[in-house]
Short mmCIF file of C-alpha atoms in Angstrom, two decimals:
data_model
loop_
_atom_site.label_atom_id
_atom_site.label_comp_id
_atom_site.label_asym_id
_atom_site.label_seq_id
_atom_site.Cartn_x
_atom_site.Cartn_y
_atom_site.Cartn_z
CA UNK A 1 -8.93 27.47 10.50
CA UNK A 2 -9.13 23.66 9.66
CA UNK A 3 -6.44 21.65 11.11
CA UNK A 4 -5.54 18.06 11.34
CA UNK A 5 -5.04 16.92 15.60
CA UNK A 6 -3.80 14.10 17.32
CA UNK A 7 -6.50 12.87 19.77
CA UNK A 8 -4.85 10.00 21.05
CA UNK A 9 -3.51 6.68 19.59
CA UNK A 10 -4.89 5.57 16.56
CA UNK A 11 -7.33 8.77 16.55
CA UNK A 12 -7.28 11.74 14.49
CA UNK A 13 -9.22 15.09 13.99
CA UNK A 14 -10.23 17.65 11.47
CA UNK A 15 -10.82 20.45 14.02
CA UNK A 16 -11.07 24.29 14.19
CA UNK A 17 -8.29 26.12 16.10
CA UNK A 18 -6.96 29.23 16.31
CA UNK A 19 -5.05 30.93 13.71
CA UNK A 20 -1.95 30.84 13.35
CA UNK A 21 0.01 34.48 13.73
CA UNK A 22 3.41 35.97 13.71
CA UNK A 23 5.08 35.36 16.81
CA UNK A 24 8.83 36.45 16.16
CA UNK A 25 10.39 38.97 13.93
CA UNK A 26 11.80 36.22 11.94
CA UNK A 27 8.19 34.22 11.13
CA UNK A 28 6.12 34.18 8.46
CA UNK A 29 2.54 32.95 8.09
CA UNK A 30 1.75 30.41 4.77
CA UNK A 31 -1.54 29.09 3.71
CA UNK A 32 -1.15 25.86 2.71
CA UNK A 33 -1.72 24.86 -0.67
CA UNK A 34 -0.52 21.21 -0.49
CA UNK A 35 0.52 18.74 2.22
CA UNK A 36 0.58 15.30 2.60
CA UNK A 37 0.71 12.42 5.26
CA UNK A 38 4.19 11.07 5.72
CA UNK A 39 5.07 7.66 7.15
CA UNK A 40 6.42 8.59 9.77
CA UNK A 41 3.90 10.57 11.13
CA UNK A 42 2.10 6.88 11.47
CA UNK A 43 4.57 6.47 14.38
CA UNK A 44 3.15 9.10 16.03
CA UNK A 45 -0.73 8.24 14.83
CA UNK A 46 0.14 4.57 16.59
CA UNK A 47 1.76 6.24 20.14
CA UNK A 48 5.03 5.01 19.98
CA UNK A 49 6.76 9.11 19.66
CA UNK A 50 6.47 10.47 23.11
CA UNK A 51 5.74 13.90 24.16
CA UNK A 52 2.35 14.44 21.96
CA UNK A 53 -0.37 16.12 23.46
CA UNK A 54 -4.40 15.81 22.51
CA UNK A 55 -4.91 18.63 20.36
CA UNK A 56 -1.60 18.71 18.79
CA UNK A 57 -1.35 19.80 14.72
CA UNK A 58 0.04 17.26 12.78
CA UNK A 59 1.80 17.72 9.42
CA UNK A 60 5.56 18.64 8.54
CA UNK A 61 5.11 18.29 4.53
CA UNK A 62 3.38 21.27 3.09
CA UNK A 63 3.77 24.05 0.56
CA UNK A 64 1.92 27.05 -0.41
CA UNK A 65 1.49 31.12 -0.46
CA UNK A 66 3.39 33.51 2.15
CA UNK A 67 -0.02 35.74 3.46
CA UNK A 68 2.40 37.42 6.32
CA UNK A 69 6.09 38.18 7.15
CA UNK A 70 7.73 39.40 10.20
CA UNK A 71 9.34 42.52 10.04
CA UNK A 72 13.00 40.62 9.96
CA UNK A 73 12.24 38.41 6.88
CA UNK A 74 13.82 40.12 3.65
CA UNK A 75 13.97 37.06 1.51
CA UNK A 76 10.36 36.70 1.27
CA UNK A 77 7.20 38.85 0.44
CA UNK A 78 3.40 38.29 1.08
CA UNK A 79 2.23 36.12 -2.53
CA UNK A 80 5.52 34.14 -2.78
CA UNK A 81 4.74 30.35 -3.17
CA UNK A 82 6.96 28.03 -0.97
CA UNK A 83 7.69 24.80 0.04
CA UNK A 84 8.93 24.69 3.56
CA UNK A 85 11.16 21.75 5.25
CA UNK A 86 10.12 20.31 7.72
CA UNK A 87 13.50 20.82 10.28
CA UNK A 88 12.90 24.39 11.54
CA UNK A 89 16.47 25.79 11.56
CA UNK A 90 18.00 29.26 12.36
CA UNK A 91 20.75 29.27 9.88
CA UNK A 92 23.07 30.84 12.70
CA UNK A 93 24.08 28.12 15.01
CA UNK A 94 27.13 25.69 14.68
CA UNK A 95 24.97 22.90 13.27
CA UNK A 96 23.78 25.66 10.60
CA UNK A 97 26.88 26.09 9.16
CA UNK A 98 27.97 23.18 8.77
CA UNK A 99 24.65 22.42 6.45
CA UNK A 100 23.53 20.00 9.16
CA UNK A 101 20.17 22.01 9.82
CA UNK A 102 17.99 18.80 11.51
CA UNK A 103 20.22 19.67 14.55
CA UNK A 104 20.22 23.30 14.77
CA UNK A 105 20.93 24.08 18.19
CA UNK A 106 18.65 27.34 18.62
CA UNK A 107 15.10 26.34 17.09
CA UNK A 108 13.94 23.83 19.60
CA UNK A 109 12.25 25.85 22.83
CA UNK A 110 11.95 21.86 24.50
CA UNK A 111 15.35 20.59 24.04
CA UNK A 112 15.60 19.88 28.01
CA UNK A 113 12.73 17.02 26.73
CA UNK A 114 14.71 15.63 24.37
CA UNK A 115 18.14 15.67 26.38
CA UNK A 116 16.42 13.51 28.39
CA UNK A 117 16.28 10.54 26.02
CA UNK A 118 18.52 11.38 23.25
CA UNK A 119 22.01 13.26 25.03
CA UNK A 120 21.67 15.94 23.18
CA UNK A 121 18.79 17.55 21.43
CA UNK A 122 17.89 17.82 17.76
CA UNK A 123 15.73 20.71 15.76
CA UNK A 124 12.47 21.76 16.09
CA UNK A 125 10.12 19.81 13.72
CA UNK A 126 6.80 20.64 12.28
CA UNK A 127 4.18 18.82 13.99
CA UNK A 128 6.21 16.29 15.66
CA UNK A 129 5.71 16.03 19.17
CA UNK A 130 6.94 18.66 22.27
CA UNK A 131 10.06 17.19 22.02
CA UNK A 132 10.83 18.16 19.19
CA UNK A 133 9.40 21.62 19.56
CA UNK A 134 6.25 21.33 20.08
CA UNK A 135 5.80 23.18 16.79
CA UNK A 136 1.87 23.59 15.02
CA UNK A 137 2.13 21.14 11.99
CA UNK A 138 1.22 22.13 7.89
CA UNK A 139 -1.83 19.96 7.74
CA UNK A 140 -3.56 22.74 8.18
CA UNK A 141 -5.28 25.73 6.10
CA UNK A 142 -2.01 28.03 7.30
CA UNK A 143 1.08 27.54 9.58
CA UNK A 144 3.36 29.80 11.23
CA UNK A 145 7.09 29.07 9.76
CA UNK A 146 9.79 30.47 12.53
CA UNK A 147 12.86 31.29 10.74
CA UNK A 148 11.38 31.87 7.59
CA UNK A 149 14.33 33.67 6.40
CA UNK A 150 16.59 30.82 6.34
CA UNK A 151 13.85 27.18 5.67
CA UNK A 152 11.36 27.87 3.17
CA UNK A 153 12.20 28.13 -0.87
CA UNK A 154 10.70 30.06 -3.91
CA UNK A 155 8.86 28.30 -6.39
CA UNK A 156 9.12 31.07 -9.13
CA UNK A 157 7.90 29.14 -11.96
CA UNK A 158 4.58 27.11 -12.85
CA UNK A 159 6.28 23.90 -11.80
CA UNK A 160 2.66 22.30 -10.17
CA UNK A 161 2.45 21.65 -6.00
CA UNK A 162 2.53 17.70 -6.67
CA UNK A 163 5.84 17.99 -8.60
CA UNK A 164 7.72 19.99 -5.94
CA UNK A 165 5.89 19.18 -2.91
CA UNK A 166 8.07 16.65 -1.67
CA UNK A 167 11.21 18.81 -1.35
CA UNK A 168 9.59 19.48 2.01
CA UNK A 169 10.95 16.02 3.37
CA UNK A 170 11.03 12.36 1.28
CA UNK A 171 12.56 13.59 -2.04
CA UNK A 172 15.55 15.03 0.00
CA UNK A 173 15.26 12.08 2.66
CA UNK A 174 15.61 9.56 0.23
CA UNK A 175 18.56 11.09 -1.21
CA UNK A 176 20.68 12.15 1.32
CA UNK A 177 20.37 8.49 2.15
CA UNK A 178 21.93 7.33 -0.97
CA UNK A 179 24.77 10.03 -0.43
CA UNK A 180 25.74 8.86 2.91
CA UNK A 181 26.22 5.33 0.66
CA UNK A 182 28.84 7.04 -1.62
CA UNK A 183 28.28 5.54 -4.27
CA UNK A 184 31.05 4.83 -6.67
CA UNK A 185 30.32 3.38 -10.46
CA UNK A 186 29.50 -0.49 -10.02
CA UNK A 187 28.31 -0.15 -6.67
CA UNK A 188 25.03 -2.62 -5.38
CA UNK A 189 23.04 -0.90 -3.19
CA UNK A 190 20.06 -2.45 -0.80
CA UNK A 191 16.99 -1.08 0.05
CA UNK A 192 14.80 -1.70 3.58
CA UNK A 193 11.21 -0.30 2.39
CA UNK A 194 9.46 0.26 -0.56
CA UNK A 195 7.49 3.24 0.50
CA UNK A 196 8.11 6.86 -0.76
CA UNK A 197 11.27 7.13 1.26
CA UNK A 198 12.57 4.13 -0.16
CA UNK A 199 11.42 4.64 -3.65
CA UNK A 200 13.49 7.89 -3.49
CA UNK A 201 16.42 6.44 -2.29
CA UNK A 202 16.29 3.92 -5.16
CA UNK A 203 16.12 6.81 -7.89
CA UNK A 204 18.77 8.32 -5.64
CA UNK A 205 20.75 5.72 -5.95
CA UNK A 206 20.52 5.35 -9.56
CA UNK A 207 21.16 8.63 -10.44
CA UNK A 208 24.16 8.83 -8.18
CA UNK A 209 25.77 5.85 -10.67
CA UNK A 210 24.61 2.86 -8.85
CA UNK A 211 25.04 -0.15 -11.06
CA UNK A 212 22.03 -2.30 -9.42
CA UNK A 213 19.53 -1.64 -6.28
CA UNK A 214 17.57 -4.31 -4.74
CA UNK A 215 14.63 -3.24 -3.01
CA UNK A 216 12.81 -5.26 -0.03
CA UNK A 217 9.60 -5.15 1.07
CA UNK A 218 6.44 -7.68 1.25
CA UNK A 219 4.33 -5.57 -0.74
CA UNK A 220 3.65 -6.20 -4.12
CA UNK A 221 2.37 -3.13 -5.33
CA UNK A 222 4.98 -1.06 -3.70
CA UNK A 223 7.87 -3.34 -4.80
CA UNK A 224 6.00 -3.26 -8.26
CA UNK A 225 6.93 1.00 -7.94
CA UNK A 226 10.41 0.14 -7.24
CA UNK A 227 10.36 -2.56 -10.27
CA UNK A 228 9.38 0.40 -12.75
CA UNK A 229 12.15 2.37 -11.76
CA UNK A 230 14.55 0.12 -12.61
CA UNK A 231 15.20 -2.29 -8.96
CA UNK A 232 15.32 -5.48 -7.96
CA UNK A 233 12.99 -6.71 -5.56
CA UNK A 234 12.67 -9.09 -2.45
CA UNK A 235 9.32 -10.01 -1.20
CA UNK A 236 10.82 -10.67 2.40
CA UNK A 237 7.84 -13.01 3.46
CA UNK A 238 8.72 -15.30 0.15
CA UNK A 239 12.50 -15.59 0.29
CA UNK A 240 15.44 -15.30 3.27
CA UNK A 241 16.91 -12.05 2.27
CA UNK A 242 20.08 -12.46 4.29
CA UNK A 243 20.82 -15.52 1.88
CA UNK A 244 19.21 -14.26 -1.27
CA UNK A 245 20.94 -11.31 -0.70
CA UNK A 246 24.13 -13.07 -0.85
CA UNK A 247 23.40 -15.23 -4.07
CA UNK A 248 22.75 -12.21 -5.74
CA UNK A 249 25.91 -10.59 -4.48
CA UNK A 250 28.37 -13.70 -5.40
CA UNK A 251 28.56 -14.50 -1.31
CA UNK A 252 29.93 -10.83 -1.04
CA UNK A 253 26.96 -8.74 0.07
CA UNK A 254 25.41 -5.38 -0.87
CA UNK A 255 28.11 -2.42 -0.81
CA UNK A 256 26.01 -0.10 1.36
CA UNK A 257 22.58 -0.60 2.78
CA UNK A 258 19.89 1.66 3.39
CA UNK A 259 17.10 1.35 6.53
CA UNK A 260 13.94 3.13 4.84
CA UNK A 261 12.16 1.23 7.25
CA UNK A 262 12.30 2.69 10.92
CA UNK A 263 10.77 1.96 13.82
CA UNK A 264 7.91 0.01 13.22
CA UNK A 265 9.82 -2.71 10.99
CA UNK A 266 7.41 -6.06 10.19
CA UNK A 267 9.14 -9.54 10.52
CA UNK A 268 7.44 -12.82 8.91
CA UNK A 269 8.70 -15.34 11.47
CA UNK A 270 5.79 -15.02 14.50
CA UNK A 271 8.17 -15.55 17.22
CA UNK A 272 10.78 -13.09 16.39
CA UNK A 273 7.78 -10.12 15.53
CA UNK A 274 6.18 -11.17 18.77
CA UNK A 275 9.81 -10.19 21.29
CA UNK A 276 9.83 -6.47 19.53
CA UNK A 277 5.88 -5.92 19.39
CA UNK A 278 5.38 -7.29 22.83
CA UNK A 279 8.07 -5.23 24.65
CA UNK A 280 7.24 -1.83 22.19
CA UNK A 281 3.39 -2.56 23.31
CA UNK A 282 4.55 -2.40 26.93
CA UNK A 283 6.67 0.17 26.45
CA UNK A 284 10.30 -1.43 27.63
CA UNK A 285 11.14 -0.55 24.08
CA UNK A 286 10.21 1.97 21.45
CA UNK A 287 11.56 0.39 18.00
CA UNK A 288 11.22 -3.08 16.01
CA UNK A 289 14.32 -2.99 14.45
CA UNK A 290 14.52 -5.53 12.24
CA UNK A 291 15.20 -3.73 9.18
CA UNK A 292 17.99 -2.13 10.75
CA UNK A 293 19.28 -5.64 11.84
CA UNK A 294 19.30 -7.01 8.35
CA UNK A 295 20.65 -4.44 7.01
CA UNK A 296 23.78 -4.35 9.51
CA UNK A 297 24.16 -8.18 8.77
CA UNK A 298 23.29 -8.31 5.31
CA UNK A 299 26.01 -5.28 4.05
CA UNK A 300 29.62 -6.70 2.91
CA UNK A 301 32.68 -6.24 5.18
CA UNK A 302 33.78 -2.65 5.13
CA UNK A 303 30.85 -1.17 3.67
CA UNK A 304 28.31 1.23 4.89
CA UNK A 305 24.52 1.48 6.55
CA UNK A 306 22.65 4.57 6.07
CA UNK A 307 19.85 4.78 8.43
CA UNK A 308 17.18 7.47 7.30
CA UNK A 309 13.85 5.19 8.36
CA UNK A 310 12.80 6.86 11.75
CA UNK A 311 13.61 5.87 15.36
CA UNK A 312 12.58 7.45 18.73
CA UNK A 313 14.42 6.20 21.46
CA UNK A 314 16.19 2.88 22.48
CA UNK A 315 15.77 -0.66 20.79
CA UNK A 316 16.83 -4.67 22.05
CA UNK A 317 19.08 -6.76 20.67
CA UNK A 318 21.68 -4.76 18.59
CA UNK A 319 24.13 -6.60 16.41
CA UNK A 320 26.91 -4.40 17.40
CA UNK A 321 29.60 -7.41 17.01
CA UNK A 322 28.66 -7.50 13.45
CA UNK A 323 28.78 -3.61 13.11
CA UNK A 324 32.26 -3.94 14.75
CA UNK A 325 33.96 -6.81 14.09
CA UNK A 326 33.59 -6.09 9.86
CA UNK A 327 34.44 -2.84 9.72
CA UNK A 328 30.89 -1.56 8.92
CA UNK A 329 30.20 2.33 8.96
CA UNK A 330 27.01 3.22 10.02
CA UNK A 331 25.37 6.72 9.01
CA UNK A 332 22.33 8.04 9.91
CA UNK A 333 20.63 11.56 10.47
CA UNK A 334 16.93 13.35 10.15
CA UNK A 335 17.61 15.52 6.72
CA UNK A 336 19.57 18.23 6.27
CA UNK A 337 16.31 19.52 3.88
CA UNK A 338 17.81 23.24 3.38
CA UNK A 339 21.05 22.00 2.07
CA UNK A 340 19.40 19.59 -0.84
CA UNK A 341 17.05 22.34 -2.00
CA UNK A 342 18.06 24.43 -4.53
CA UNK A 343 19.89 21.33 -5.90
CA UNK A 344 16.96 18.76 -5.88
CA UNK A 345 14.37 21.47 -7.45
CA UNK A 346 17.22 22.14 -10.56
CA UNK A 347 16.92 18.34 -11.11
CA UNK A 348 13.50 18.15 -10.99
CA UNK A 349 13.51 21.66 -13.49
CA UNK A 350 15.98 19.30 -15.93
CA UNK A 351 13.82 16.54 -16.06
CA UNK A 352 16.31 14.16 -14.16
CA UNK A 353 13.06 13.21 -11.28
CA UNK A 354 9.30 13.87 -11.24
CA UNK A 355 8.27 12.83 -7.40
CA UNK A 356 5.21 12.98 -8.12
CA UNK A 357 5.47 9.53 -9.38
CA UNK A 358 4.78 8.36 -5.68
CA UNK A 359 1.37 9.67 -5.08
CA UNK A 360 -1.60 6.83 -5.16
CA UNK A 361 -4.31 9.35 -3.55
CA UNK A 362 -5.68 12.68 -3.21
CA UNK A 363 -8.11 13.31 -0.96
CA UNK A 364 -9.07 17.48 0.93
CA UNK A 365 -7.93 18.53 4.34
CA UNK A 366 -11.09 17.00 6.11
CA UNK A 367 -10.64 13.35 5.16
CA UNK A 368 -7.16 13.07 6.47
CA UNK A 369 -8.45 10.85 9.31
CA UNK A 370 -9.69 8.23 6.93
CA UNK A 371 -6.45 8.82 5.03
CA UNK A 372 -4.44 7.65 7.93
CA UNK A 373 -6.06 4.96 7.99
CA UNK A 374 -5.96 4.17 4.72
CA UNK A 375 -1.82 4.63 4.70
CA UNK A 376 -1.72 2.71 7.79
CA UNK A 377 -3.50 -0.38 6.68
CA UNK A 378 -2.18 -0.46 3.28
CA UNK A 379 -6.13 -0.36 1.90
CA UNK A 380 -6.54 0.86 -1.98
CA UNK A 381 -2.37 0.13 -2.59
CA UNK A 382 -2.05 3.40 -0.89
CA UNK A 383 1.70 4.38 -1.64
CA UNK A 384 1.11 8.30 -0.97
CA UNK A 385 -1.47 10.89 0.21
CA UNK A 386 -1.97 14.57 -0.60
CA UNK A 387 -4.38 16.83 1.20
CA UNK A 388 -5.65 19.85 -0.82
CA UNK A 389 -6.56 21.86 2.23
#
């Protein structure tokens, strides 16, 4: 089959590999139908997630049609269409019960890898480095899905791919962000990132009774998206957000803030962007958090960060004495996909959100590699990629 591989920093490959094939009693086999380049798989397109190897299948958004089940999977049959999150959990586990599947403690076979730099070790992921698994990612013509019993859902209805595509990962991303905010009627809610993440957690936010959501980000077309549905924007290289932030908040500040952002954050003052990209560069690093910095100092005294942008390891200059001294909470997680399912696809059924609004390109399976690095670079106002494989 065809299959998207990371070849090294900054280089990716349509390639032929091997088939993918039922490995467990629990596994089933999907050919993809749909997937789509995330941002955060830029993080590991630009080296800064360790653990990839050359070779490695990318991809952990992706839908399509079961083609083979293991003989322990009763809740699927060969021609069911599915979209499948991207945490691989086994629905078993501690974690698992508790809905928090992104750190199910059975389906990663490298957690000794991530111990190593995290304490403890998360889920498996699709296409996200060994240490997370070292699991074959969905931009592919098929994937293998461990634990298909418990991840994937049934599309049962002619709802099209782009409409329910994104249950796979931002959709639900972007709104378990603006739950970790609880919102209450009246609330003001900031917003690091105007990308798909973001512009979920901005619907998110609104449909969870937030009175007003500013959005920041320094481009226009993206904070033009977030405009349209209803935000207000910052253009962080026009305006100091800390203090616009507090003019539009009467001095207060936002009641909750949300990092859409992650680890590869952009700051317009030279010297400040030149500390973080020097020391991720050489590696003494592995995040430029100033989105997450902002955020911390720009929310209002008791209120609450939700952290959903993604980070990989350790990062400099932490305002923990703001975090601390004003009673901040700070929330953060990879998605609990499997627990936002069933209750993200009725809304999208009702009406209440069509995600497809974020998509700005379509392109097949074998020009992902000059869709990377058209997401990467921002070329075309590209907001959102699918690959028809």
């Amino acid at each position: 089959m065809k299959a998207t591989c990371w070849m090294g920093r900054n280089t990716v490959e349509v390639r032929e590999v091997p088939d993918p094939r039922i490995l467990n009693s629990r596994d089933a086999v999907v050919r993809v139908t749909s997937t789509a380049i995330c941002g955060s798989d830029l993080h590991l397109y630009d080296g800064y997630v360790p653990t990839m190897k050359k070779g490695d299948i990318l991809g952990h958004e992706f839908m399509g049609e079961v083609v083979e089940v293991g003989p322990k999977v009763s809740t699927l049959k060969v021609g069911d269409r599915v979209v499948v999150p991207f945490p691989i959990a086994c629905g078993n586990c501690t974690s698992c019960e508790h809905g928090m599947f992104s750190v199910c403690e059975n389906s990663n076979p490298n957690a000794g890898l991530a111990e190593k730099l995290m304490g403890h070790a998360p889920s498996g992921i699709f296409g996200y480095s060994h240490m997370l698994g070292g699991y074959p990612g969905g931009q592919a013509q098929y994937a293998r899905v461990p634990f298909a019993d418990v991840g994937p859902i049934k599309i049962e209805d002619d709802l099209p791919d782009e409409k329910v595509l994104f249950l796979s990962d931002i959709l639900p991303t972007g709104w378990m962000g603006a739950e970790m905010c609880d919102i209450k009627p009246g609330d003001t809610i900031a917003v690091w990132g105007a990308g798909p993440v973001g512009q979920f957690a901005v619907a998110s936010a609104y449909l969870m009774g937030a009175e007003r959501v500013i959005c920041i980000d320094r481009f226009p077309y993206r904070l033009g998206i977030a405009e349209r549905a209803g935000a207000e924007t910052l253009n962080y290289e026009e305006v100091d957000v800390l203090d616009a932030l507090r003019d539009m908040t009467a001095g207060r500040g936002p009641d909750a803030c949300i990092d859409a952002v992650g680890m590869e954050a952009h700051h317009p003052t030279p010297a400040m962007y030149a500390y973080d990209r020097v020391k991720q560069a050489a590696r003494l690093e592995t995040e430029r958090p100033y989105a997450l910095r902002e955020a911390i100092m720009a929310c209002r005294n008791g209120g609450i960060v939700s952290v959903i942008g993604v980070y990989g390891g350790v990062l400099d200059k932490f305002p923990m004495g703001s975090l601390m001294n004003r009673s901040l909470t700070l929330r953060s997680g990879q998605c609990h996909v499997q627990r936002y399912l069933e209750p993200l696809l009725d809304k999208i059924r009702k009406g209440d959100i069509d995600p497809s609004f974020v998509i700005s390109h379509r392109m097949r399976l074998e020009d992902a590699p000059r869709g990377y690095e058209m997401f990467k670079n921002k070329q075309d106002d590209c907001n959102k990629i699918v690959l028809t494989p």
